[in-house]
Phi, psi and omega in degrees: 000110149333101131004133146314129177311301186309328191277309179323311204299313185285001182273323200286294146354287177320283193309339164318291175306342166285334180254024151260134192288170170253146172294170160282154178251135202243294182273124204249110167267351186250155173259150199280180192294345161299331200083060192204109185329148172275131173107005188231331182301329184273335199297158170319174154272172204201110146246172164186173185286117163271315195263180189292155186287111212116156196294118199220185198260322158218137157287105183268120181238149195224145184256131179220139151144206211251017170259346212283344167309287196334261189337307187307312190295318175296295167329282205259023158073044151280066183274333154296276195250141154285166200276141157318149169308099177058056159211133164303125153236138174267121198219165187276124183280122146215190193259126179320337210248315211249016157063343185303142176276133198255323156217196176254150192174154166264125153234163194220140192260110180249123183247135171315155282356335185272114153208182158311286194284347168079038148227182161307123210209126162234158179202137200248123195229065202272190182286157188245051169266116195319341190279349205256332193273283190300004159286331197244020166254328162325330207285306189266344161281296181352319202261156180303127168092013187246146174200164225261127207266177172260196176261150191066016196291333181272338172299294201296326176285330183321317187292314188282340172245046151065002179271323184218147172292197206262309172289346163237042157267355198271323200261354177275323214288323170266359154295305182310296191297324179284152203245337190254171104050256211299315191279001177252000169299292162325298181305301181310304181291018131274330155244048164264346176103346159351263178307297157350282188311286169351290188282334159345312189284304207303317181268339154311286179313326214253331157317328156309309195306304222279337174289337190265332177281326160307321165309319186293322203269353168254312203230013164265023162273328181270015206004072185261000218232116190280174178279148169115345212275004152293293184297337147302322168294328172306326209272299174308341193251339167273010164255349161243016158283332156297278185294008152306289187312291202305313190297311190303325198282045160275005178097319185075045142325293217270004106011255174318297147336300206270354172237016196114115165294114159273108161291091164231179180252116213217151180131182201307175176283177183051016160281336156101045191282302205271349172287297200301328179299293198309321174307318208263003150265334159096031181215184167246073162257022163215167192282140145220141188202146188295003175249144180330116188086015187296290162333089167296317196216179211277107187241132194241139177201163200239147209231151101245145201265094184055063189045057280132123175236150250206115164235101161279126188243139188254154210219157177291140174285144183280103166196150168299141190184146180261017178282116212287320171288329151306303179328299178305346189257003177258315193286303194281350161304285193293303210309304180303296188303327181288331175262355178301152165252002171199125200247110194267088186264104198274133164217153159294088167347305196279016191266341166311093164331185180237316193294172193266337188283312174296348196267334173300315153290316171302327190281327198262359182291331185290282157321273199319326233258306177291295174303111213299314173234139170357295211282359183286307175294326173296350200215014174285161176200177215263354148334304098277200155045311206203108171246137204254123180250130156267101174261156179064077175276334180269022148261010152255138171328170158299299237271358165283311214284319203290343169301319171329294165292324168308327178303294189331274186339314170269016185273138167232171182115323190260104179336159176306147181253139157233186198214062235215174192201106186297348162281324164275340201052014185278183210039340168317006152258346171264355153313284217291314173311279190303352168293282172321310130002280190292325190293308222253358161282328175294348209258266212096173165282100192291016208218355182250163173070194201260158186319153156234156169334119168245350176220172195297329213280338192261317159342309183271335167298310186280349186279283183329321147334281168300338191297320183303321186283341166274351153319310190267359159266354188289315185259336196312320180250359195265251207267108173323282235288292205282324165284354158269004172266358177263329149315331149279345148301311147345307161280339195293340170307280193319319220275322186312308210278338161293315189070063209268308193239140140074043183281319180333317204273340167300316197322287237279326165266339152295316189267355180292268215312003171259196201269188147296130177114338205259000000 
């Protein structure tokens, strides 16, 4: 006896799912009646050094796990009562064994659930003399169920008890690391939960899709199922397939922000690439000197710029040579510019023809000379990609620099120009503007419009993403079965950059960049 096609479909289905391996469940929301995460209770005791390394007036060092009572009692000679939930009491630190007192110090009681980490939590808050510290981390190592944390280990339980997602432990992980401004602007609105909420609703609608489209491939042959309820899903899932697209077409702004503008400097030898280096850090980090080909290699340093942060790199003068080790500094000289978001093209003023027609072909000859292709030069604009520098300005006359410009001016074809003298500093602050200009449109504003992408890892989840949601249009009038699988693929993306679905294999490369304490 045959079967019903719906019942064929839910059997086939059923046995699908059965021969898919199972995740591991990494985030565990519900709590046990202490109010302690399950899979967290049993777990180590964990301390470390919080605050930064090296000698201060105070060091905070923190405990999280089911021992951080022990510590309290032991330590700071809490035997009776513990300290209110988060109010300092100043109590004496001293070593469990030998009763010696080891500082003076404030500590404070944090009880599961409310902490960072969703466990039992302490914090010892002593003088920051390298002996105070390894006395009183000795001290807690000593005791039973304690042990020394790894990096990132409190952040990472924060994560596993449901306290913070997967994007704003990413975004803490990059507040902490941040150096400008801009970056650190980004980091609090990724780790306020911002981008996080965004793919959440997303993945809330596709979890909608994917339930009417299975309910329909079970149950519209019986008709339980109203009409229409393909063509709403059809309309949802190209809207957020729209906006996917739109949200990925960002340029890698927030990218670019959180690891840097790369900035280079680049053109003939003797154009005065590593002094415009030296100005603009305001140090000697590259050698200069008048003779040619001083520059070998790539020399870098990280600058900031009108809160923007800037990694400029100084480059081998571009010319032919039979010199091997030039050669080689010339080949990563173009390697750097080709990869560059802003190509800073330095030429020698007094190397400018005077008539205007010559000065146009030296200028765009020039270009070409620098820019890995034609069409780069063809399409620079004040956007990005290219500032044209005319440096050693102070080897012209007045009456040359205003011709110069009078030229500049009626020139088209050309990126923006400055006019500027690393000896003297004049236009250098009209540099320094248009510089910051372009840095902070390749950057954008973090703090305005909707979040943007800050890592590689969330990008190729979402690129993975729309290709799945076009699996189901693809399939959408041919094969039921396989286009509700490009919608569970579709979440299984989304669920990866939250860490919602299938997180395990990630953590481990996330929480390794934090610190110890963290």
């Amino acid at each position: 006896m045959l079967l019903p096609r719906s019942i064929q479909r839910g059997l086939w289905r059923t046995a699908v799912h059965t021969l898919q391996p199972r995740r591991r469940t990494v985030c565990r929301h519900l709590c046990t009646s202490d109010g302690v995460s399950p899979g967290l209770a049993d777990a180590d005791t964990i301390f470390a050094l919080s605050s930064g390394h090296g000698r201060c007036g105070v060091a905070v060092v923190r405990v999280s796990g089911p021992a951080s009572v022990t510590a309290l009692q032991r330590i700071a000679g809490l035997t009776h009562t513990l300290p209110s939930p988060r109010h300092a009491l100043l109590r004496s630190i001293r070593d469990p064994q030998s009763k010696e007192v080891l500082d003076r110090g404030l500590v404070l009681w944090f009880p599961a659930p409310h902490s960072f980490t969703g466990e039992d939590s302490a914090e010892f808050h002593i003088h920051g003399g390298p002996a105070v510290i390894t006395s009183v981390l000795q001290a807690l190592g000593s005791l039973p169920g304690m042990r020394p944390a790894e990096a990132g280990e409190f952040t990472r339980r924060a994560f596993q008890a449901g306290k913070l997602g997967l994007t704003e432990v990413e975004g803490l992980g990059d507040l902490i690391h941040a150096e400008t401004e801009a970056q650190r602007r980004q980091a609090l609105r990724q780790m306020s939960g911002e981008l996080g909420r965004l793919y959440q609703d997303w993945s809330h609608k596709l979890k909608q899709c994917l339930a009417h489209v299975e309910a329909f491939i079970d149950f519209s042959e019986d008709e339980l199922i109203e009409d229409g309820v393909l063509n709403q899903v059809d309309r949802r899932v190209c809207d957020l397939q729209t906006d996917m697209v739109c949200h990925l077409k960002d340029e890698r702004r927030g990218e670019r922000l959180r690891s840097g503008v790369q900035v280079v400097l680049a053109g003939a030898t003797n154009a005065g690439k590593s002094s415009l280096l030296n100005t603009l850090c305001q140090r000697p980090a590259a050698i200069v000197s008048p003779i040619a080909g001083t520059t070998r290699d790539v020399v870098e340093t990280a600058l900031d710029i009108g809160g923007f942060p800037v990694l400029l790199s100084d480059t081998a003068g571009l010319r032919d040579s039979l010199d091997v080790v030039e050669r080689e500094g010339v080949r990563r000289a173009r390697e750097r510019v080709e990869q560059a978001d802003l190509t800073l093209a330095v030429v020698d003023s007094a190397h400018i023809p005077s008539d205007a027609p010559g000065a146009a072909a030296f200028l765009q000859q020039h270009l070409r000379g620098v820019l890995p292709t034609q069409e780069q030069v063809q399409t620079a604009s004040p956007s990005n990609r290219c500032l044209l520098v005319l440096n050693k300005a102070d080897l012209l006359s007045e009456e040359q620099k205003v011709k110069l410009k009078k030229e500049l001016q009626q020139m088209s074809g050309l990126p923006p120009v400055c006019l500027i003298s690393c000896h003297t500093e004049e236009g250098l602050q009209e540099f320094l503007t248009l510089l910051h200009s372009n840095v902070k449109t390749l950057c954008g504003d973090p703090l305005s419009g909707a979040p943007t992408l800050t890592q590689a890892r969330h990008r190729a989840h979402l690129q993975q993403c729309v290709a799945a949601l076009a699996q189901y249009q693809n399939y959408r009038d041919t094969d039921l079965v396989l286009a509700a699988e490009g919608v569970r693929l579709a979440l299984t993306s989304l669920g990866r950059i939250t860490g919602r679905v299938g997180a395990e294999e990630i953590l481990d490369i996330i929480f390794k960049d934090f610190c110890i304490g963290k």
